Coordinates of C-alpha atoms and ligand atoms in Angstrom, one line a residue:
M14 CA 7.3 26.8 -55.5
C15 CA 6.8 30.3 -55.3
G16 CA 7.9 32.9 -52.5
I17 CA 5.2 35.3 -50.9
V18 CA 5.8 38.2 -48.5
G19 CA 3.3 40.7 -46.4
Y20 CA 3.9 43.8 -44.6
T21 CA 1.9 45.8 -42.2
G22 CA 3.1 48.7 -39.8
S23 CA 4.1 52.4 -40.6
R24 CA 6.9 52.0 -42.8
Q25 CA 6.6 52.5 -46.7
A26 CA 5.4 48.7 -47.9
V27 CA 6.7 49.0 -50.9
D28 CA 10.4 49.1 -50.2
I29 CA 10.0 46.5 -47.7
L30 CA 8.2 44.0 -49.6
L31 CA 10.6 44.2 -52.5
D32 CA 13.8 43.8 -50.4
A33 CA 12.3 40.8 -48.6
L34 CA 11.1 39.0 -51.9
K35 CA 14.4 39.3 -53.2
R36 CA 15.6 37.1 -50.2
L37 CA 13.0 34.3 -51.9
E38 CA 14.1 34.3 -55.4
Y39 CA 15.5 31.0 -54.9
R40 CA 11.8 29.7 -54.8
G41 CA 10.9 31.1 -58.2
Y42 CA 11.7 33.8 -60.3
D43 CA 9.5 33.8 -63.7
S44 CA 7.3 36.5 -63.0
A45 CA 6.9 38.9 -59.7
G46 CA 4.1 41.1 -58.2
I47 CA 3.1 43.5 -55.4
A48 CA 0.0 45.1 -53.9
V49 CA -0.2 48.1 -52.0
C50 CA -3.1 49.1 -49.7
G51 CA -3.3 53.3 -49.6
K52 CA -6.2 54.6 -51.7
G53 CA -7.6 51.4 -52.5
V54 CA -5.6 48.3 -53.7
Q55 CA -3.0 49.1 -56.1
I56 CA -1.6 45.9 -58.0
F57 CA 1.9 46.0 -60.0
K58 CA 2.8 42.8 -61.7
D59 CA 5.5 41.5 -64.7
K60 CA 6.8 38.7 -66.1
G61 CA 10.6 38.5 -65.2
E62 CA 12.5 38.9 -62.4
I63 CA 11.9 40.9 -59.4
S64 CA 14.3 43.6 -60.4
S65 CA 12.6 44.2 -63.9
L66 CA 9.5 44.9 -61.7
E67 CA 11.3 47.1 -59.5
K68 CA 12.5 49.2 -62.6
S69 CA 8.9 49.6 -63.8
L70 CA 7.1 50.7 -60.5
P71 CA 6.0 54.2 -59.9
R72 CA 6.4 55.8 -56.1
I73 CA 3.6 53.8 -54.4
H74 CA 2.3 55.1 -51.1
G75 CA 1.2 52.8 -48.7
T76 CA 2.0 51.3 -45.4
V77 CA 0.3 47.5 -46.2
G78 CA 0.7 45.3 -48.7
I79 CA 1.7 42.0 -50.2
S80 CA 3.9 40.5 -52.7
H81 CA 4.9 37.3 -54.8
T82 CA 7.8 35.7 -56.9
R83 CA 6.4 33.0 -59.0
W84 CA 7.5 29.5 -60.1
A85 CA 4.7 28.8 -62.6
T86 CA 2.9 25.5 -62.1
C87 CA -0.4 26.3 -63.7
G88 CA -0.6 28.8 -66.4
K89 CA 2.6 30.0 -68.2
P90 CA 4.8 33.0 -67.0
S91 CA 3.1 36.0 -68.1
K92 CA 1.8 39.2 -66.7
E93 CA -1.6 37.6 -66.6
N94 CA -0.7 35.1 -64.5
A95 CA 1.6 37.1 -62.2
H96 CA 0.4 37.2 -58.8
P97 CA -1.2 39.3 -57.0
F98 CA -4.6 38.8 -58.1
A99 CA -8.0 41.1 -57.2
D100 CA -11.5 40.0 -57.0
C101 CA -13.9 41.8 -59.3
T102 CA -14.7 44.7 -57.1
G103 CA -11.1 45.1 -56.3
R104 CA -11.5 45.0 -52.5
F105 CA -8.9 42.2 -52.2
A106 CA -5.7 41.3 -53.3
L107 CA -4.1 37.6 -52.8
V108 CA -1.0 35.7 -53.3
H109 CA -0.7 32.1 -53.1
N110 CA 2.0 29.6 -53.2
G111 CA 0.8 25.8 -53.7
I112 CA -1.5 23.8 -55.9
I113 CA -5.6 24.2 -55.9
E114 CA -6.5 20.8 -57.0
N115 CA -10.3 21.4 -57.9
H116 CA -9.7 24.7 -59.6
R117 CA -11.5 23.9 -62.7
Q118 CA -15.1 22.6 -60.9
L119 CA -14.7 26.0 -58.8
R120 CA -13.7 28.3 -61.4
Q121 CA -16.9 26.7 -63.5
K122 CA -18.8 27.6 -60.7
L123 CA -17.8 30.8 -59.7
E124 CA -17.9 31.8 -63.7
S125 CA -21.6 30.9 -63.9
E126 CA -22.2 33.1 -60.8
G127 CA -20.8 36.0 -63.0
H128 CA -17.1 36.3 -61.9
R129 CA -14.6 37.5 -64.4
F130 CA -11.5 35.7 -64.7
T131 CA -8.2 37.5 -66.1
S132 CA -5.7 34.5 -65.5
E133 CA -5.1 30.7 -66.5
T134 CA -4.0 29.9 -62.7
D135 CA -5.5 27.8 -60.2
T136 CA -4.8 30.9 -57.6
E137 CA -7.2 33.2 -59.0
V138 CA -10.5 30.8 -58.0
L139 CA -9.1 31.8 -54.4
V140 CA -9.7 35.8 -54.7
H141 CA -13.2 35.2 -56.3
L142 CA -13.9 32.8 -53.6
L143 CA -13.2 35.4 -51.2
E144 CA -15.5 37.9 -52.5
A145 CA -18.5 35.6 -52.8
N146 CA -18.0 34.6 -49.2
F147 CA -17.4 38.1 -48.1
N148 CA -19.9 39.2 -45.5
G149 CA -17.9 42.1 -43.7
D150 CA -15.2 40.0 -42.4
V151 CA -12.0 39.0 -44.4
H152 CA -10.7 36.2 -41.9
S153 CA -14.3 34.7 -41.8
A154 CA -14.4 34.7 -45.5
L155 CA -11.0 33.1 -46.0
R156 CA -11.6 30.4 -43.4
E157 CA -15.4 29.7 -45.3
S158 CA -13.4 30.0 -48.7
L159 CA -10.8 27.4 -47.7
K160 CA -13.7 24.7 -46.7
E161 CA -14.6 24.7 -50.7
V162 CA -11.0 24.0 -51.6
K163 CA -8.9 20.8 -52.2
G164 CA -5.1 21.3 -52.6
T165 CA -2.2 22.8 -50.7
Y166 CA -1.5 26.5 -50.1
A167 CA 0.4 29.2 -48.2
I168 CA -2.0 32.2 -48.8
A169 CA -1.8 36.1 -47.9
V170 CA -4.5 38.5 -48.5
A171 CA -4.5 42.4 -48.2
S172 CA -7.8 44.7 -48.5
S173 CA -8.6 48.0 -49.4
D174 CA -10.1 48.9 -46.2
S175 CA -7.9 47.6 -43.5
N176 CA -4.5 47.6 -42.0
E177 CA -4.5 43.8 -41.6
I178 CA -3.1 41.0 -43.6
V179 CA -4.9 37.6 -43.5
A180 CA -3.2 34.2 -44.0
A181 CA -3.6 30.6 -44.2
R182 CA -1.4 27.5 -44.4
M183 CA -1.8 23.9 -45.5
E184 CA 1.1 21.9 -46.6
N185 CA 3.1 25.2 -48.1
P186 CA 5.6 26.9 -45.5
L187 CA 4.4 30.2 -43.8
V188 CA 6.2 32.2 -41.3
I189 CA 5.4 35.3 -39.2
G190 CA 7.9 37.6 -38.4
L191 CA 7.5 39.9 -35.2
G192 CA 8.9 43.3 -35.5
V193 CA 8.3 46.6 -33.2
G194 CA 4.6 48.5 -34.5
E195 CA 5.1 46.1 -37.7
N196 CA 4.6 42.4 -38.4
L197 CA 5.6 40.4 -41.7
V198 CA 4.4 37.2 -42.9
A199 CA 6.3 35.2 -45.5
S200 CA 7.1 31.9 -47.3
D201 CA 10.5 31.6 -45.6
V202 CA 12.8 33.0 -42.6
P203 CA 15.2 34.6 -45.2
A204 CA 12.9 37.4 -46.2
L205 CA 12.2 38.3 -42.6
L206 CA 15.7 38.2 -41.3
N207 CA 16.1 42.0 -42.1
Y208 CA 13.5 43.2 -40.1
T209 CA 13.3 41.0 -37.2
N210 CA 14.6 37.4 -35.9
K211 CA 11.3 36.8 -34.0
I212 CA 9.7 34.2 -35.7
L213 CA 6.3 32.4 -35.2
H214 CA 5.5 29.2 -37.4
V215 CA 2.1 28.8 -39.0
M216 CA 1.2 25.3 -39.0
D217 CA -1.1 23.0 -41.4
G218 CA -4.7 23.8 -41.3
E219 CA -4.2 27.3 -39.3
T220 CA -5.1 30.9 -40.5
A221 CA -3.4 34.0 -38.8
V222 CA -4.8 37.7 -38.5
I223 CA -1.2 40.1 -38.6
S224 CA -1.9 43.7 -37.8
P225 CA 1.0 46.3 -37.0
D226 CA 0.6 45.7 -33.4
S227 CA -0.7 42.2 -33.2
V228 CA -0.6 38.5 -34.3
A229 CA -3.2 36.2 -33.6
I230 CA -3.0 32.7 -35.1
Y231 CA -6.3 30.2 -35.4
D232 CA -6.6 26.4 -35.6
E233 CA -9.1 24.7 -38.0
S234 CA -11.9 25.3 -35.5
G235 CA -11.2 28.8 -35.2
A236 CA -10.0 28.6 -31.8
E237 CA -6.9 31.1 -31.1
V238 CA -3.6 29.4 -31.0
K239 CA -1.0 30.6 -28.3
R240 CA 2.3 29.8 -29.5
N241 CA 5.7 31.5 -28.4
P242 CA 7.9 33.1 -30.9
S243 CA 11.4 31.4 -31.7
T244 CA 14.5 33.3 -32.0
V245 CA 16.2 32.6 -35.5
T246 CA 20.4 33.0 -35.3
W247 CA 21.2 32.2 -38.9
T248 CA 22.6 34.8 -41.1
I249 CA 20.5 35.4 -44.2
E250 CA 22.8 33.4 -46.6
D251 CA 22.3 30.4 -44.5
A252 CA 18.5 30.7 -44.3
E253 CA 18.0 30.8 -47.9
K254 CA 19.5 27.3 -47.9
G255 CA 17.1 26.6 -45.0
G256 CA 20.0 26.3 -42.7
F257 CA 21.9 23.9 -44.8
E258 CA 25.3 24.2 -46.0
H259 CA 24.3 23.4 -49.6
F260 CA 21.5 23.6 -51.6
M261 CA 22.0 20.1 -52.6
L262 CA 21.5 18.5 -49.4
K263 CA 18.2 21.1 -49.1
E264 CA 16.7 19.7 -52.2
I265 CA 17.7 16.3 -51.3
L266 CA 15.7 16.7 -48.2
E267 CA 12.8 18.5 -50.4
G268 CA 12.5 14.9 -52.2
P269 CA 9.2 13.8 -50.3
S270 CA 7.2 17.2 -50.5
S271 CA 8.2 17.3 -54.5
I272 CA 6.9 13.8 -55.0
H273 CA 3.8 14.9 -52.9
N274 CA 3.5 17.9 -55.5
S275 CA 4.2 15.8 -58.3
L276 CA 1.5 13.3 -57.8
L277 CA -1.3 16.1 -56.8
G278 CA -4.2 16.0 -59.1
S279 CA -2.1 13.8 -61.6
L280 CA -3.1 10.4 -59.8
D281 CA -6.6 10.7 -60.5
G282 CA -5.7 11.7 -64.3
V283 CA -4.3 8.1 -65.0
E284 CA -8.0 6.7 -65.4
E285 CA -9.6 9.7 -66.4
G286 CA -7.2 10.5 -69.3
E287 CA -6.3 13.9 -68.0
F288 CA -3.1 13.4 -69.6
L289 CA -2.1 11.3 -72.5
Q290 CA -5.9 10.9 -73.7
D291 CA -5.2 9.3 -76.6
V292 CA -3.2 6.0 -76.3
G293 CA -3.5 4.7 -79.8
F294 CA 0.5 4.6 -80.2
K295 CA 2.3 1.2 -81.2
S296 CA 5.6 1.8 -79.5
V297 CA 7.2 4.4 -77.2
K298 CA 10.5 6.3 -77.7
I299 CA 12.1 8.1 -74.8
V300 CA 15.0 10.5 -75.7
A301 CA 17.1 12.7 -73.1
C302 CA 20.6 13.5 -71.6
G303 CA 22.5 12.8 -68.5
S304 CA 20.2 12.4 -65.7
S305 CA 17.2 12.4 -67.5
F306 CA 18.6 9.7 -69.7
H307 CA 18.8 7.6 -66.4
A308 CA 15.2 8.2 -65.5
A309 CA 14.3 7.5 -69.2
M310 CA 16.0 4.3 -68.7
I311 CA 14.1 3.3 -65.6
G312 CA 10.8 4.7 -67.3
K313 CA 11.5 2.1 -70.3
Y314 CA 11.1 -0.9 -67.7
V315 CA 8.1 0.9 -66.1
I316 CA 6.4 1.3 -69.3
E317 CA 7.1 -2.4 -70.7
N318 CA 6.0 -3.9 -67.4
L319 CA 2.9 -1.9 -66.6
S320 CA 1.7 -1.5 -70.6
H321 CA 3.3 -3.9 -72.4
I322 CA 4.0 -1.3 -75.3
P323 CA 7.4 -1.7 -76.7
T324 CA 9.8 1.0 -75.8
T325 CA 13.2 2.2 -77.0
L326 CA 15.9 4.4 -76.0
E327 CA 17.8 7.2 -77.6
L328 CA 20.4 9.7 -76.1
A329 CA 19.0 13.1 -77.1
S330 CA 22.6 14.0 -78.6
E331 CA 22.4 10.7 -81.2
Y332 CA 18.9 10.8 -81.8
R333 CA 19.0 13.4 -84.7
Y334 CA 21.8 11.6 -86.3
S335 CA 20.1 8.0 -86.2
H336 CA 18.0 6.5 -89.0
G337 CA 14.4 7.3 -88.4
T338 CA 12.0 4.0 -88.9
K339 CA 8.9 3.5 -90.7
E340 CA 6.7 3.5 -87.5
S341 CA 6.2 6.7 -85.8
P342 CA 6.4 6.1 -82.1
L343 CA 5.2 8.6 -79.2
V344 CA 8.6 10.2 -78.4
I345 CA 8.9 11.2 -74.9
L346 CA 11.5 14.2 -74.1
V347 CA 12.7 14.1 -70.4
T348 CA 14.3 17.2 -69.4
Q349 CA 14.2 19.0 -66.2
S350 CA 15.6 22.5 -67.6
G351 CA 13.3 21.9 -70.7
E352 CA 16.2 24.3 -72.1
T353 CA 18.9 21.3 -72.9
A354 CA 19.9 22.0 -76.5
D355 CA 20.3 18.4 -77.5
T356 CA 16.8 17.7 -76.2
L357 CA 15.2 20.2 -78.1
A358 CA 16.8 19.5 -81.2
A359 CA 15.7 16.1 -80.9
A360 CA 12.2 17.1 -79.9
R361 CA 12.1 19.2 -83.5
E362 CA 13.4 16.0 -85.3
A363 CA 10.8 14.0 -83.8
R364 CA 8.1 16.1 -85.2
R365 CA 10.0 16.3 -88.5
R366 CA 9.7 12.5 -88.3
G367 CA 6.2 12.5 -88.0
C368 CA 6.0 11.5 -84.6
R369 CA 3.8 12.6 -81.4
T370 CA 5.9 14.2 -78.8
L371 CA 5.4 14.5 -74.9
A372 CA 7.9 16.5 -73.0
I373 CA 8.4 15.8 -69.5
T374 CA 9.8 18.8 -67.7
N375 CA 10.1 20.9 -64.5
V376 CA 10.0 24.5 -66.0
V377 CA 6.6 25.9 -66.6
G378 CA 7.0 27.9 -70.2
S379 CA 10.7 26.6 -71.0
T380 CA 11.3 26.1 -74.5
I381 CA 10.5 22.2 -74.6
T382 CA 7.0 23.1 -74.0
R383 CA 6.5 25.2 -77.0
E384 CA 8.3 22.6 -79.2
V385 CA 5.8 19.3 -78.3
D386 CA 2.2 18.3 -78.6
E387 CA 1.7 17.6 -74.9
V388 CA 3.5 18.6 -71.7
F389 CA 3.8 16.6 -68.5
Y390 CA 4.9 19.1 -65.4
T391 CA 6.9 17.6 -62.4
R392 CA 6.3 20.3 -60.0
A393 CA 9.6 19.6 -58.0
G394 CA 9.9 23.3 -57.7
P395 CA 13.2 25.4 -58.6
E396 CA 16.5 23.3 -58.3
I397 CA 19.7 25.1 -57.8
G398 CA 22.2 22.8 -57.0
V399 CA 24.1 21.8 -60.3
A400 CA 23.6 18.0 -59.6
A401 CA 19.9 16.8 -60.5
T402 CA 18.1 15.5 -57.2
K403 CA 14.5 16.3 -56.6
T404 CA 13.7 16.7 -60.2
F405 CA 15.3 13.2 -60.9
L406 CA 12.7 11.5 -58.5
T407 CA 9.7 13.5 -59.9
Q408 CA 10.7 12.5 -63.4
L409 CA 10.5 8.7 -62.2
V410 CA 7.0 9.6 -60.8
A411 CA 6.0 11.2 -63.9
L412 CA 7.0 8.1 -66.0
S413 CA 5.3 5.9 -63.7
L414 CA 2.2 8.0 -64.1
L415 CA 2.2 7.6 -67.7
A416 CA 2.9 4.1 -67.3
M417 CA 0.1 3.5 -65.2
R418 CA -1.8 5.7 -67.9
M419 CA -0.7 3.6 -70.3
G420 CA -1.3 0.3 -68.8
F421 CA -4.7 1.1 -68.0
A422 CA -6.3 2.5 -70.9
R423 CA -4.6 -0.5 -72.8
R424 CA -6.4 -2.9 -70.3
Q425 CA -3.0 -4.4 -69.4
L426 CA -3.4 -3.2 -65.7
D427 CA -6.6 -4.2 -63.6
H428 CA -8.1 -2.0 -61.3
E429 CA -6.8 -4.1 -58.4
R430 CA -3.3 -3.7 -59.4
L431 CA -3.6 0.0 -60.3
R432 CA -5.1 0.6 -56.6
I433 CA -2.0 -1.1 -55.2
L434 CA 0.1 1.1 -57.4
K435 CA -1.4 4.2 -56.3
A436 CA -1.4 3.6 -52.9
E437 CA 2.2 2.8 -53.2
L438 CA 2.9 6.2 -54.8
R439 CA 0.6 8.0 -52.2
S440 CA 3.2 6.5 -49.8
M441 CA 6.4 7.5 -51.4
P442 CA 6.9 10.7 -49.8
R443 CA 6.8 8.5 -46.5
Y444 CA 9.2 6.1 -47.8
V445 CA 11.7 8.5 -49.0
E446 CA 11.2 10.3 -45.7
A447 CA 12.4 7.1 -44.0
V448 CA 15.5 6.8 -46.0
I449 CA 16.3 10.5 -45.1
D450 CA 15.7 9.6 -41.4
G451 CA 17.9 6.7 -41.6
A452 CA 20.6 8.8 -43.2
Q453 CA 23.3 8.1 -40.4
Q454 CA 23.5 4.3 -41.9
I455 CA 25.4 5.8 -44.6
E456 CA 28.5 6.7 -42.6
G457 CA 30.5 4.1 -43.0
S458 CA 30.2 3.7 -46.6
V459 CA 31.0 7.4 -46.9
E460 CA 34.6 6.9 -45.4
M461 CA 34.8 3.9 -48.0
L462 CA 34.2 5.8 -50.7
A463 CA 35.9 9.2 -50.3
G464 CA 39.2 7.2 -49.9
A465 CA 38.5 5.6 -53.1
R466 CA 40.1 6.8 -56.6
D467 CA 37.4 4.6 -58.3
A468 CA 34.2 3.0 -57.6
F469 CA 31.5 0.6 -59.3
F470 CA 27.6 0.8 -59.0
I471 CA 25.9 -2.5 -59.8
G472 CA 22.5 -3.8 -60.3
R473 CA 20.1 -5.8 -62.5
N474 CA 16.8 -5.0 -64.1
I475 CA 15.2 -1.9 -63.1
N476 CA 18.2 -0.9 -60.9
F477 CA 20.8 -1.3 -63.6
P478 CA 19.8 2.4 -64.5
T479 CA 19.3 3.3 -60.9
M480 CA 22.8 2.7 -60.3
L481 CA 24.0 4.6 -63.4
E482 CA 22.8 7.5 -61.9
G483 CA 24.4 6.8 -58.5
A484 CA 27.8 6.6 -60.7
L485 CA 27.1 10.0 -62.3
K486 CA 26.0 11.9 -59.1
L487 CA 29.4 10.4 -57.2
K488 CA 31.6 11.4 -60.4
E489 CA 29.9 14.9 -60.6
I490 CA 30.6 16.2 -57.4
S491 CA 33.2 14.2 -55.8
Y492 CA 35.3 13.6 -58.9
I493 CA 35.8 10.1 -57.9
H494 CA 35.9 7.9 -61.0
A495 CA 32.9 5.7 -60.9
E496 CA 31.2 3.2 -63.2
G497 CA 28.0 2.0 -63.5
Y498 CA 27.6 -1.5 -64.6
A499 CA 24.6 -4.2 -65.2
A500 CA 25.8 -6.6 -62.6
G501 CA 25.7 -9.5 -65.0
E502 CA 28.3 -7.6 -67.3
L503 CA 31.0 -7.5 -64.7
K504 CA 32.6 -11.0 -65.6
H505 CA 32.8 -9.9 -69.4
G506 CA 35.6 -7.1 -68.4
P507 CA 35.0 -5.0 -65.6
L508 CA 36.2 -7.8 -63.0
A509 CA 39.9 -7.4 -63.8
L510 CA 39.7 -3.8 -62.3
L511 CA 38.5 -5.0 -58.9
D512 CA 40.4 -5.1 -56.0
S513 CA 40.9 -3.7 -52.5
R514 CA 41.0 -0.3 -53.3
T515 CA 37.8 -0.2 -55.3
P516 CA 34.6 -0.3 -53.6
V517 CA 31.6 -1.5 -55.1
V518 CA 27.7 -0.3 -54.6
A519 CA 25.3 -3.1 -54.9
A520 CA 21.4 -2.8 -55.3
C521 CA 20.0 -5.8 -54.2
I522 CA 16.1 -5.9 -54.0
K523 CA 14.2 -8.8 -53.3
D524 CA 12.7 -9.1 -57.5
H525 CA 13.4 -11.8 -59.6
T526 CA 16.8 -11.0 -60.0
Y527 CA 17.7 -11.1 -56.4
D528 CA 19.7 -14.2 -56.4
K529 CA 21.6 -13.5 -59.2
M530 CA 22.3 -10.5 -57.6
L531 CA 23.5 -11.7 -54.2
S532 CA 25.8 -14.0 -56.5
N533 CA 27.4 -11.1 -58.3
V534 CA 27.7 -9.7 -54.5
S535 CA 29.9 -12.6 -53.7
E536 CA 31.9 -12.9 -57.0
V537 CA 32.8 -9.0 -56.4
A538 CA 33.9 -9.8 -52.6
A539 CA 35.9 -12.7 -53.5
R540 CA 38.0 -10.2 -55.4
D541 CA 38.6 -8.4 -52.1
S542 CA 36.5 -5.3 -53.2
P543 CA 34.9 -3.8 -50.2
V544 CA 31.1 -3.9 -51.1
I545 CA 28.1 -1.7 -49.7
G546 CA 24.9 -3.3 -50.4
I547 CA 21.8 -1.4 -50.4
G548 CA 18.4 -3.6 -49.9
Y549 CA 15.0 -3.8 -47.8
E550 CA 15.9 -3.1 -44.3
D551 CA 15.0 -6.5 -43.1
D552 CA 17.2 -8.6 -45.3
M553 CA 19.6 -10.3 -43.3
D554 CA 20.9 -12.6 -46.0
L555 CA 22.5 -9.6 -48.0
R556 CA 23.4 -7.8 -44.4
S557 CA 25.4 -11.0 -43.9
I558 CA 27.7 -10.6 -47.0
V559 CA 28.5 -7.3 -47.2
D560 CA 30.7 -4.9 -45.7
R561 CA 28.2 -2.1 -45.2
F562 CA 24.6 -2.5 -45.2
I563 CA 22.1 0.4 -46.2
G564 CA 18.3 -0.6 -45.7
I565 CA 15.5 1.1 -47.4
P566 CA 11.8 0.7 -46.8
K567 CA 10.0 -2.4 -48.4
V568 CA 8.7 -0.6 -51.4
D569 CA 7.3 -2.5 -54.5
P570 CA 10.3 -3.4 -56.8
I571 CA 8.8 -1.3 -59.6
F572 CA 9.5 2.0 -57.4
S573 CA 12.5 0.9 -55.6
P574 CA 14.6 2.9 -58.0
I575 CA 13.1 6.1 -56.0
P576 CA 14.2 5.3 -52.2
I577 CA 17.6 4.0 -53.9
T578 CA 18.2 7.1 -55.6
V579 CA 17.7 9.1 -52.7
V580 CA 20.4 6.7 -50.6
L581 CA 22.5 7.5 -53.4
Q582 CA 22.5 11.1 -53.5
L583 CA 23.2 11.2 -49.8
L584 CA 26.0 8.9 -50.5
A585 CA 27.5 11.2 -53.4
Y586 CA 26.6 14.3 -51.0
H587 CA 28.3 13.1 -48.0
T588 CA 31.4 12.0 -49.8
A589 CA 31.9 15.2 -51.6
K590 CA 31.6 17.0 -48.5
R591 CA 34.3 14.8 -46.8
K592 CA 36.7 15.8 -49.7
G593 CA 35.8 19.2 -49.4
C594 CA 34.7 19.6 -53.0
S595 CA 32.6 22.4 -54.5
I596 CA 29.0 20.7 -54.2
D597 CA 26.5 23.2 -55.8
K598 CA 28.5 24.3 -58.5
P599 CA 31.0 21.2 -59.5
R600 CA 33.8 22.0 -62.0
N601 CA 33.2 22.4 -65.6
L602 CA 29.4 21.6 -65.3
A603 CA 26.6 24.1 -65.9
K604 CA 22.7 23.7 -64.8
S605 CA 21.0 24.4 -68.0
V606 CA 23.2 22.8 -70.9
T607 CA 22.2 24.9 -74.4
V608 CA 24.9 24.0 -76.1
E609 CA 24.8 20.7 -78.4
Ligands
LIG714 C1 23.1 15.6 -63.9 C2 22.6 16.2 -64.3 C3 22.8 16.2 -65.9 C4 21.3 16.7 -66.4 C5 21.5 16.9 -68.0 C6 20.3 16.9 -68.9 O1 23.2 15.6 -62.1 O2 21.7 17.3 -63.9 O3 23.2 15.2 -66.3 O4 20.7 15.8 -66.3 O5 22.0 17.6 -68.5 O6 19.7 18.2 -68.3 P1 18.2 18.2 -68.4 O7 17.3 17.4 -67.7 O8 17.6 19.7 -68.0 O9 17.5 18.2 -69.8

């Protein structure tokens, strides 16, 4: 996720571009840049936040320009990798939000034609393509260039000899703000609200030409599209959260697009070995903290199931004090922030023990990326709410892709099973969308949980850790005491705590543990505990024995933790909201835990 802004009008562009860009800092903040067209195109960019770029800027004159705040996905955060990018002739400046999947092939071709690249980014191919296709008209050149591109984008281009900004969108947000004698284009509405509340939404496949007095939008065939502007009534603060009350809800709803981004380019890597090329390790150890540890626990089931490679788990805070074994497994460190002190210490310890290390993280250039042999990025975009939501889902996707890679390379997974698993992952954004669309199902359950002092979350097999995560989500944001339990363990102690005031949330998926789970649900119900059952949407048996039923789409059981987690996140969110808790910043907790 990155933020882009373009301005064309009669005022000094630099002031407006910086002010508007700051409203998009929630979309990324590792580097920033600006291009203003006056005497040619002048580009200024730097690593760090927008405020540090602002301090270093000279006075730049010009009434047309573009700007960018970056959340690195391809190439570390640095001045060279910051946007905008210029072509070799210095005629164009371009900013981009999204992922160009075929950038390696395009770069090779462009370099062989003589284009010189200055960054490691996927984006830079776009500006060189533009130069190669330019025949006097920037809009046509951009349309031609996009025909060669595979991936997702929101793009804005400014050029030295024109007051027009040309823009394009594919699966990344882009809105145009209509002013008087001036117009803007941006990734999101908050950037525009200081200047106008008249908004035009650009749709997938569309391009736009924006000048001070006119805006034209074109569809994929090049025909002009007529669209009426809408009037936005949000405040800037509301708009930063996409109109939602909390970042946590916004981020839960971003789950489908985060999963989609996580899969982009990586699904093909399973066979081709773009990641984890050498699979010659005998065992795997996964090390993490908190929610990331729950993802790791789910990862163990997936890796052992798909690749038959023995996998062990260790909490990062325990790993460094444990005894190493003679074998040196592949150690996978899971950390969304890449800055958790315990996980960093574990990475160093793993290397000291001679293990190969791989980090799964969401933050490009974070400390862990410098401490390990290989990095797998989850590409969920920035997460602001303290409780991990979309980053957790993408950790599950990453672990599944690694497990598929191990299974395929070790010949435990044949082509047919791999094809089915890939198709299922490709459908995952749709499945999660369906859970979000059906969120009204959870209302009765929210009421049950909000009135409770204690709650249990139970599951078996791969959904035992899913329920640990559900319990953690509820306790951290609603302050209700919640325990996750392997359903088979209830009778070994905790059953003594169950009564009519202690709700139990149970995940019952039709896998080989289903009948046992139904028995556990009956055991719990016999102690008068109200039961919330989560199962496949057509499961009448489960529906008939629980007090509240929440249905999810029929996914392959191995990926069922993903939609079930979304149900649990929504349950925790709405329960905390009902109780009036501070959802985005729960008491005593921080987003990045940098102490051991
Ligand atoms: C819970 C949560 C924490 C983190 C934990 C590890 O919602 O976010 O439990 O998962 O602090 O953080 P990372 O993944 O950044 O290492």
